[in-house]
Coordinates of C-alpha atoms in Angstrom, one line a residue:
M1 CA 9.0 9.8 8.3
T2 CA 11.8 7.3 8.9
M3 CA 11.0 4.0 10.6
H4 CA 13.2 1.1 11.6
L5 CA 12.3 -2.6 11.1
E6 CA 14.7 -4.9 12.9
S7 CA 15.0 -7.3 9.9
Y8 CA 15.4 -4.6 7.3
G9 CA 16.9 -1.4 8.8
E10 CA 15.7 2.1 8.0
I11 CA 12.8 2.7 5.8
T12 CA 11.6 6.1 4.8
L13 CA 8.0 6.9 4.1
I14 CA 7.3 10.1 2.1
N15 CA 3.7 11.3 2.2
Y16 CA 2.4 11.9 -1.3
I17 CA 1.6 15.5 -0.4
D18 CA 5.3 16.1 0.4
L19 CA 6.6 14.6 -2.8
T20 CA 8.6 16.7 -5.3
D21 CA 7.2 17.1 -8.7
E22 CA 9.6 14.5 -10.0
E23 CA 8.7 12.0 -7.4
K24 CA 5.0 12.5 -8.2
I25 CA 5.7 11.6 -11.8
D26 CA 7.7 8.6 -10.6
V27 CA 4.7 7.4 -8.7
L28 CA 2.5 7.8 -11.7
T29 CA 5.0 6.0 -13.9
M30 CA 5.0 3.0 -11.5
R31 CA 1.2 3.0 -11.1
N32 CA 0.7 3.0 -14.9
H33 CA 3.2 0.2 -15.5
P34 CA 1.3 -2.8 -17.0
E35 CA 2.6 -5.2 -14.2
I36 CA 1.0 -2.9 -11.6
Q37 CA -2.0 -1.7 -13.6
K38 CA -3.3 -5.2 -14.1
W39 CA -3.9 -5.6 -10.4
M40 CA -5.8 -2.3 -10.0
Y41 CA -9.5 -1.7 -10.1
T42 CA -8.9 1.1 -12.6
Q43 CA -6.9 -0.7 -15.2
S44 CA -6.6 2.1 -17.7
A45 CA -3.7 4.6 -17.6
I46 CA -4.1 7.5 -15.3
S47 CA -3.4 10.9 -16.8
Q48 CA -0.8 13.2 -15.2
E49 CA -3.5 15.8 -14.6
A50 CA -5.8 13.4 -12.8
H51 CA -2.8 12.0 -10.8
L52 CA -1.7 15.5 -9.6
K53 CA -5.2 16.5 -8.8
Y54 CA -5.7 13.4 -6.7
I55 CA -2.5 14.0 -4.8
D56 CA -3.5 17.6 -4.2
A57 CA -6.9 16.5 -2.8
L58 CA -5.1 14.3 -0.3
K59 CA -4.0 17.5 1.6
D60 CA -7.6 17.9 2.9
D61 CA -8.6 14.3 3.3
T62 CA -7.9 12.8 6.7
S63 CA -9.3 9.5 5.7
K64 CA -6.4 8.7 3.4
R65 CA -2.6 8.6 3.6
Y66 CA -0.4 7.6 0.7
F67 CA 3.3 7.0 1.0
L68 CA 6.3 6.5 -1.3
V69 CA 8.6 4.0 0.3
R70 CA 12.4 4.1 0.2
W71 CA 14.6 1.4 1.4
Q72 CA 18.4 1.0 0.9
E73 CA 18.3 4.4 -0.8
K74 CA 16.0 3.1 -3.5
T75 CA 12.3 3.8 -4.2
V76 CA 10.8 0.3 -3.6
G77 CA 7.1 1.0 -3.9
T78 CA 4.1 2.6 -2.2
I79 CA 1.8 1.9 0.7
N80 CA -1.7 3.4 0.7
F81 CA -4.2 3.7 3.5
K82 CA -7.8 4.7 2.9
E83 CA -11.0 4.7 4.8
I84 CA -9.1 5.4 8.0
D85 CA -11.8 5.1 10.7
P86 CA -10.7 6.2 14.2
E87 CA -14.1 5.2 15.7
Q88 CA -14.0 1.6 14.3
K89 CA -10.2 1.6 14.6
S90 CA -9.9 0.2 11.1
V91 CA -8.3 1.0 7.8
V92 CA -8.1 -0.4 4.2
F93 CA -4.6 -0.6 2.8
A94 CA -2.9 -1.4 -0.5
L95 CA 0.7 -1.7 -1.6
Y96 CA 2.7 -2.2 -4.7
S97 CA 6.3 -2.6 -5.4
N98 CA 8.3 -0.5 -7.8
P99 CA 8.2 -2.5 -11.1
F100 CA 11.5 -0.9 -12.2
D101 CA 13.4 -2.3 -9.3
A102 CA 14.0 -6.0 -8.5
T103 CA 15.4 -5.7 -4.9
P104 CA 14.7 -9.0 -3.2
G105 CA 12.4 -8.9 -0.2
V106 CA 10.5 -5.8 -1.1
G107 CA 7.1 -7.4 -0.7
R108 CA 7.9 -8.3 2.9
V109 CA 9.3 -4.8 3.6
L110 CA 6.1 -3.1 2.3
E111 CA 3.9 -5.6 4.2
E112 CA 5.7 -5.2 7.5
I113 CA 5.9 -1.4 7.3
S114 CA 2.2 -1.2 6.5
I115 CA 1.3 -3.4 9.5
R116 CA 3.5 -1.3 11.7
Y117 CA 2.2 2.0 10.5
A118 CA -1.5 0.9 10.9
F119 CA -1.1 -0.6 14.3
D120 CA 1.7 1.4 15.9
I121 CA 1.5 4.8 14.3
L122 CA -2.2 5.2 13.5
G123 CA -3.2 3.1 16.6
L124 CA -5.8 1.1 14.8
D125 CA -7.0 -2.5 15.5
V126 CA -8.1 -3.8 12.1
L127 CA -6.1 -3.7 8.8
M128 CA -8.2 -4.7 5.8
L129 CA -7.4 -5.2 2.1
E130 CA -8.8 -6.4 -1.2
V131 CA -6.8 -8.5 -3.7
F132 CA -7.7 -10.2 -7.0
A133 CA -8.2 -13.9 -6.4
T134 CA -5.7 -14.6 -9.3
N135 CA -2.9 -12.6 -7.6
K136 CA -1.7 -15.7 -5.7
Q137 CA 1.8 -14.4 -4.8
V138 CA 0.3 -11.4 -3.0
I139 CA -2.4 -13.5 -1.3
N140 CA 0.3 -15.8 0.0
L141 CA 2.3 -12.9 1.3
H142 CA -0.7 -11.6 3.2
K143 CA -1.5 -15.0 4.6
K144 CA 2.1 -15.3 5.8
Y145 CA 1.5 -12.2 8.0
G146 CA -1.7 -13.6 9.4
F147 CA -4.3 -12.0 7.2
I148 CA -7.5 -14.1 6.9
Q149 CA -10.1 -14.1 4.1
T150 CA -13.4 -12.5 5.3
G151 CA -15.3 -12.5 2.1
T152 CA -15.3 -12.1 -1.7
K153 CA -16.8 -9.7 -4.2
N154 CA -16.8 -9.2 -7.9
I155 CA -15.0 -6.2 -9.5
N156 CA -14.8 -5.7 -13.2
G157 CA -15.9 -9.3 -13.7
Q158 CA -13.1 -10.7 -11.5
E159 CA -13.2 -12.3 -8.1
V160 CA -11.7 -10.2 -5.4
L161 CA -10.8 -11.6 -1.9
C162 CA -11.5 -9.4 1.1
M163 CA -8.9 -10.1 3.8
Q164 CA -8.1 -8.6 7.2
L165 CA -5.6 -8.7 10.1
N166 CA -6.6 -7.9 13.6
K167 CA -4.0 -6.4 15.8
E168 CA -4.2 -9.2 18.4
N169 CA -3.4 -11.7 15.6
R170 CA -0.4 -9.8 14.3
R171 CA 2.7 -12.0 13.7

């Protein structure tokens, strides 16, 4: 799926279930990178077997959509949607940038395409996320786009902020 953001041009979203074998390994390599891994609930390395099995299971799971994101002909990261709830019109999302690419503005691109996908493509009203309280750069990015903190929880002994953006508060 190719989408256009006025500020950034064309962005291509490739559903994980449509990735080539090489792209699946690229996603795993990004996910297992220490700079990405440290912000995940599962902070140990994920095996190739477990990763491929997870992607295969996505084919039959309508509550999840995971995408590799390409911008300016580069793989810039991933956006992930889970707990898609058509009745509550809500979804939980996550994103991470490609740790092997330093293209400026990638965080904004991933954020904007996630918001657009949730509200305009999925037709939902509430976009939720969780982020470690120590991940100040990402928290500030979410706040810039209008996300507000709705609570906290403890995961693996660390404080996690729960945040959300309602469609009517979209910036």
